[in-house]
Amino acid sequence: MKLTVNEQEYEIDVDPRMPLLWVLRDELGITGPKFGCGMALCGACTVHLDGRAVRSCVLPVAAVNAEVRTIEGLGAPDALHAVQAAWIEMQVAQCGYCQPGQIMSAAALLDATPGPSDEQIDRALSGNLCRCGTYPRIRKAVHAAAARLQSDMRNEAQNETGGESD
Amino acid sequence: MGRARKITRRVLLIGSAAVAGGVVFGYWRYKKPHDNPLLENLASGEAALTPYVRIDASGVTLITPRAEMGQGVHTTLAALLAEELDVDLGAVNVEHGPASSAYFNAAVLEEGVPFAATDTSPMAERMRRMTRVPAKFLGMQVTGGSSSIPDAYVKMRKAGAAAREVLLTAAAAKLGEDRAALGTEGGAVVSPSGRRVRYEDLAMAAASIDPPDDPPLKPRAEWRLLGHSQARVDMLPKCTGTAEFSIDVRLDNMLYATVRRNPQLGGGVLDFDAETARGMRGVRDVIALPDGAAVVASNTWYAFEAAKTIRFDWQPADYPADTDGHVSAVLSAFDGDHDSRFRDEGSVDDAFLEGADLEGEYRVPYLAHATMEPLNAVAWWRDGRLDIWAGNQLPTQAVKEGALLAGIDETQVHVHTSYLGGGFGRRAEMDFIKAAVTVAVAMEGTPVKTTWSREEDMTHDAYRPLAAARFRANVGAGAATALDLELSAPSVFESQFGRLDVPVLGPDISIVQSAWDQPYDIPNHRVTGYRVPLMLPVSSWRSVGASQNGFFHECIVDEMAHAAGKDPLDFRLDMLTDEVSRAVIEAVADLSGWGSAGSAPGQGKGLAFVLSFGVPTAEVVEVVNTPKGIRVLNVWAAVDVGTALDPANIEAQLHSGINFGLSAAIMSAVTIRDGEVEQSNFHNYDALRLPQAPQIAVRVLENGHRIRGIGEPGTPPAAPALANAIFAATGRRIRELPLKNHIRFDLA
């Protein structure tokens, strides 16, 4: 079975019913996505499938029909995604265990909805549990990330316009 | 005379295995109490090695030997060292370090003395100091009780300062300059002539110099880091998926295991049939445990799937088979002898000769810790050596348990404490470490990660006790005149320390914690604790006894205020005896606009004040009663921690403590049926999520006479402030948690 994760292709030989989470963690050593519940109740295992946030703990690997992106593929310590940068700016994480899932859910939201309302943020992240109760800073960080992304887009647009006029 | 003879231990290690080729600066000073005969023995048996600062060619590493479970302790402990050592937090490594009794927590037992935190009498202070003797004797490297900062505040600054002193001396020799003229900044010694020597280049020479016994500390006015919010040292890894929790540890040839243990807690296993499991894909072995079995496989999911197929013949538990039986046991303890009566003022029995204005009964359920990271540990047993990787709050105990199970000397056990994906008290337990070691010993030569399913985790906790309160109260002329409060709970100390094989004598103060010791002056005032025989295992759950007693006590005070026809805030201020607490209540009144413009229809504000772990904490909760149910809109909190080392982190801990307390108050209960815990996963044991999480505003005061920790004090007032707000909004007084069993909440 072939699987593409963070733009890298892997050949795996597992029970096709094995949830994607356990392929990532125990077979491929990609441990950013976390095990929390095994029932899609807590969101700690959230990854992107074609840009959509999915719960990898209940998704059989045989049903994965698109490229997988994990928190490791979203951004790296020396090349942060805007959501990660906002999370750091707002000092969101406490124990940190749920945060890869929170960040992946937030990134998928902002991809689809660049300037979300509080209500849209609430809805998109309601599947991500945080026992440390970091919610006040999560809300702030999502807004901050939205602002970063929009400002990045404006800059890109300006650069492109500038390039054409040269 | 030597009446207060100072015993000093200074140790520097050079290139020893223990410090992996670096140089360690250690510092520990022990003031001998005046009259404790135990101490001679203790001191002579001590190797008081306290390494906190390691310098090698690659730079400076600060050892922060408390569990980082989200409370930000690594950042603040590192800041204590870095402040005095003059290094930048962003330029040093910070690591938990090894398990060692040298890292014992001297402050953790202070809360156990029968003196209120507001009592600063010589006797009370002396008793608190004396708890450092058993603390040292037990040598427990423990994280809990909001004690990390009180324990470290002086000790770790001294460790940083002592290291700086010897670096200065070494630099003076190297540069041939007057030592007194040298200064330090950014990890280097600097001379007036502008020369600069990095600590890395001085460390080996510095290691041969005796550090001072008692180096001076910077006055607060000179603090660069302390008193200012710091960027957390663990933030970048935690936001990039690169932080390593023990569940993320990967070793070559590692296998993956899971356990199934008797759901009737404490019962053994008579027999089991694992034939199906053994034949399943990926399964390598099935190992018998004293109360169940473990499956070892090539992938955690294979282990989970195989474990489900094992058929067990369990022994029944010896506690009541259903929740009602547990409630009955808690209530019948009121009829027995009391465990404690630390407060008995005036003449309570006489005060109620003609009945009581108010009386009633309050109850709370068992609660699970439900950390986000399910319990797990990695263990590797080979060549007479045992390595354990575990996020844990008690590494010195993990060493003991590992040595016992493997049948080896404790020196051959190496505990690696990773980040904890939540602790809340759960990771001070040893069951998950013992299970992992048992598996590893059976799989000699192969490292094994043993991960519990969420269902195993939730059904095999050591729970926050089920507890009850009974009270009678009188009010007259707008003030409290009498309060008789009785509290009944199983003993956390007896259960938890029993599992550690440490006998605890005398009353369990946690049964009455944050009820007997509140700074209220009521003419006739009695608080009595009753101990329930142990049933389910119980343990410390964020804020321990204050988690239930804060709810009981502060709802009762609210009832008394309303019965007296007084504003609940004024009612408290009128009977408050502690000025630090008064300022906290006044601050939350200001912050929340208490008493200003009336609430909108269906809205209400509730106040609670709880002094726990020495921290006076006042919270106001505002709710609205909508057609869909109660919603929590706002929470305002004021605390006094004495000295606020990191204001932004204190704010974060209040966000956390409040949401933790509200979650439990609204929706959490562990119940028993047929001897088994009924809750198994987040569908039936949930917590607040983003849409339900209130706005929270925080104010931090510094009037207290000593520094305090803030991991727990935010939790206890949350439940009573919410229940009091619901009363204000709806007129309904709810005396039992969780609240959603009595009133509808809008949890959409």
PDB file of N, CA and C in Angstrom, chain B residues 86 164-185 188-197 199 202:
ATOM      1  N   ASP B  86      22.822  35.293  34.872  1.00  0.00           N
ATOM      2  CA  ASP B  86      22.976  36.234  33.764  1.00  0.00           C
ATOM      3  C   ASP B  86      23.162  35.516  32.431  1.00  0.00           C
ATOM      4  N   ARG B 164      27.501  31.655  39.102  1.00  0.00           N
ATOM      5  CA  ARG B 164      28.047  32.917  38.580  1.00  0.00           C
ATOM      6  C   ARG B 164      29.293  33.348  39.360  1.00  0.00           C
ATOM      7  N   GLU B 165      29.270  33.156  40.683  1.00  0.00           N
ATOM      8  CA  GLU B 165      30.402  33.571  41.517  1.00  0.00           C
ATOM      9  C   GLU B 165      31.683  32.857  41.104  1.00  0.00           C
ATOM     10  N   VAL B 166      31.601  31.548  40.911  1.00  0.00           N
ATOM     11  CA  VAL B 166      32.840  30.833  40.564  1.00  0.00           C
ATOM     12  C   VAL B 166      33.278  31.138  39.134  1.00  0.00           C
ATOM     13  N   LEU B 167      32.326  31.426  38.280  1.00  0.00           N
ATOM     14  CA  LEU B 167      32.699  31.830  36.923  1.00  0.00           C
ATOM     15  C   LEU B 167      33.451  33.163  36.953  1.00  0.00           C
ATOM     16  N   LEU B 168      33.005  34.057  37.814  1.00  0.00           N
ATOM     17  CA  LEU B 168      33.692  35.345  37.957  1.00  0.00           C
ATOM     18  C   LEU B 168      35.121  35.152  38.464  1.00  0.00           C
ATOM     19  N   THR B 169      35.260  34.286  39.471  1.00  0.00           N
ATOM     20  CA  THR B 169      36.590  34.034  40.036  1.00  0.00           C
ATOM     21  C   THR B 169      37.519  33.440  38.973  1.00  0.00           C
ATOM     22  N   ALA B 170      36.977  32.496  38.221  1.00  0.00           N
ATOM     23  CA  ALA B 170      37.780  31.878  37.162  1.00  0.00           C
ATOM     24  C   ALA B 170      38.169  32.908  36.103  1.00  0.00           C
ATOM     25  N   ALA B 171      37.247  33.803  35.806  1.00  0.00           N
ATOM     26  CA  ALA B 171      37.530  34.823  34.783  1.00  0.00           C
ATOM     27  C   ALA B 171      38.607  35.792  35.248  1.00  0.00           C
ATOM     28  N   ALA B 172      38.564  36.137  36.541  1.00  0.00           N
ATOM     29  CA  ALA B 172      39.573  37.062  37.066  1.00  0.00           C
ATOM     30  C   ALA B 172      40.967  36.476  36.895  1.00  0.00           C
ATOM     31  N   ALA B 173      41.091  35.159  37.189  1.00  0.00           N
ATOM     32  CA  ALA B 173      42.393  34.511  37.046  1.00  0.00           C
ATOM     33  C   ALA B 173      42.816  34.467  35.575  1.00  0.00           C
ATOM     34  N   LYS B 174      41.882  34.151  34.740  1.00  0.00           N
ATOM     35  CA  LYS B 174      42.203  33.994  33.319  1.00  0.00           C
ATOM     36  C   LYS B 174      42.606  35.336  32.686  1.00  0.00           C
ATOM     37  N   LEU B 175      41.893  36.380  33.064  1.00  0.00           N
ATOM     38  CA  LEU B 175      42.137  37.682  32.454  1.00  0.00           C
ATOM     39  C   LEU B 175      43.208  38.480  33.174  1.00  0.00           C
ATOM     40  N   GLY B 176      43.530  38.035  34.411  1.00  0.00           N
ATOM     41  CA  GLY B 176      44.469  38.801  35.216  1.00  0.00           C
ATOM     42  C   GLY B 176      43.912  40.160  35.589  1.00  0.00           C
ATOM     43  N   GLU B 177      42.603  40.187  35.794  1.00  0.00           N
ATOM     44  CA  GLU B 177      41.970  41.461  36.156  1.00  0.00           C
ATOM     45  C   GLU B 177      41.363  41.371  37.549  1.00  0.00           C
ATOM     46  N   ASP B 178      41.088  42.509  38.103  1.00  0.00           N
ATOM     47  CA  ASP B 178      40.491  42.599  39.431  1.00  0.00           C
ATOM     48  C   ASP B 178      39.085  42.015  39.383  1.00  0.00           C
ATOM     49  N   ARG B 179      38.840  41.012  40.219  1.00  0.00           N
ATOM     50  CA  ARG B 179      37.552  40.320  40.193  1.00  0.00           C
ATOM     51  C   ARG B 179      36.397  41.286  40.446  1.00  0.00           C
ATOM     52  N   ALA B 180      36.620  42.200  41.357  1.00  0.00           N
ATOM     53  CA  ALA B 180      35.538  43.103  41.756  1.00  0.00           C
ATOM     54  C   ALA B 180      35.079  43.991  40.605  1.00  0.00           C
ATOM     55  N   ALA B 181      35.934  44.147  39.614  1.00  0.00           N
ATOM     56  CA  ALA B 181      35.570  45.027  38.502  1.00  0.00           C
ATOM     57  C   ALA B 181      34.820  44.296  37.403  1.00  0.00           C
ATOM     58  N   LEU B 182      34.798  42.961  37.514  1.00  0.00           N
ATOM     59  CA  LEU B 182      34.176  42.179  36.439  1.00  0.00           C
ATOM     60  C   LEU B 182      32.662  42.110  36.601  1.00  0.00           C
ATOM     61  N   GLY B 183      31.999  41.979  35.507  1.00  0.00           N
ATOM     62  CA  GLY B 183      30.553  41.801  35.523  1.00  0.00           C
ATOM     63  C   GLY B 183      30.154  40.649  34.616  1.00  0.00           C
ATOM     64  N   THR B 184      28.861  40.370  34.572  1.00  0.00           N
ATOM     65  CA  THR B 184      28.372  39.286  33.713  1.00  0.00           C
ATOM     66  C   THR B 184      27.185  39.771  32.910  1.00  0.00           C
ATOM     67  N   GLU B 185      27.077  39.239  31.707  1.00  0.00           N
ATOM     68  CA  GLU B 185      25.874  39.494  30.906  1.00  0.00           C
ATOM     69  C   GLU B 185      25.807  38.495  29.767  1.00  0.00           C
ATOM     70  N   ALA B 188      28.296  35.496  29.594  1.00  0.00           N
ATOM     71  CA  ALA B 188      29.728  35.785  29.515  1.00  0.00           C
ATOM     72  C   ALA B 188      30.140  36.705  30.662  1.00  0.00           C
ATOM     73  N   VAL B 189      31.429  36.616  31.014  1.00  0.00           N
ATOM     74  CA  VAL B 189      32.000  37.572  31.956  1.00  0.00           C
ATOM     75  C   VAL B 189      32.571  38.719  31.132  1.00  0.00           C
ATOM     76  N   VAL B 190      32.301  39.936  31.557  1.00  0.00           N
ATOM     77  CA  VAL B 190      32.802  41.104  30.820  1.00  0.00           C
ATOM     78  C   VAL B 190      33.672  41.954  31.743  1.00  0.00           C
ATOM     79  N   SER B 191      34.721  42.515  31.181  1.00  0.00           N
ATOM     80  CA  SER B 191      35.632  43.332  31.976  1.00  0.00           C
ATOM     81  C   SER B 191      35.447  44.798  31.594  1.00  0.00           C
ATOM     82  N   PRO B 192      35.881  45.698  32.478  1.00  0.00           N
ATOM     83  CA  PRO B 192      35.746  47.130  32.179  1.00  0.00           C
ATOM     84  C   PRO B 192      36.480  47.495  30.887  1.00  0.00           C
ATOM     85  N   SER B 193      37.553  46.740  30.581  1.00  0.00           N
ATOM     86  CA  SER B 193      38.299  47.067  29.369  1.00  0.00           C
ATOM     87  C   SER B 193      37.617  46.537  28.117  1.00  0.00           C
ATOM     88  N   GLY B 194      36.440  45.897  28.312  1.00  0.00           N
ATOM     89  CA  GLY B 194      35.678  45.450  27.158  1.00  0.00           C
ATOM     90  C   GLY B 194      35.967  44.018  26.744  1.00  0.00           C
ATOM     91  N   ARG B 195      36.813  43.335  27.521  1.00  0.00           N
ATOM     92  CA  ARG B 195      37.068  41.942  27.173  1.00  0.00           C
ATOM     93  C   ARG B 195      35.893  41.086  27.617  1.00  0.00           C
ATOM     94  N   ARG B 196      35.679  40.003  26.931  1.00  0.00           N
ATOM     95  CA  ARG B 196      34.483  39.193  27.136  1.00  0.00           C
ATOM     96  C   ARG B 196      34.871  37.715  27.036  1.00  0.00           C
ATOM     97  N   VAL B 197      34.569  36.952  28.085  1.00  0.00           N
ATOM     98  CA  VAL B 197      34.856  35.517  28.052  1.00  0.00           C
ATOM     99  C   VAL B 197      33.555  34.753  28.253  1.00  0.00           C
ATOM    100  N   TYR B 199      30.997  31.818  29.223  1.00  0.00           N
ATOM    101  CA  TYR B 199      30.970  30.841  30.322  1.00  0.00           C
ATOM    102  C   TYR B 199      31.544  29.491  29.873  1.00  0.00           C
ATOM    103  N   LEU B 202      35.085  29.193  30.525  1.00  0.00           N
ATOM    104  CA  LEU B 202      35.511  29.334  31.918  1.00  0.00           C
ATOM    105  C   LEU B 202      35.122  28.131  32.761  1.00  0.00           C
TER     106      LEU B 202
END
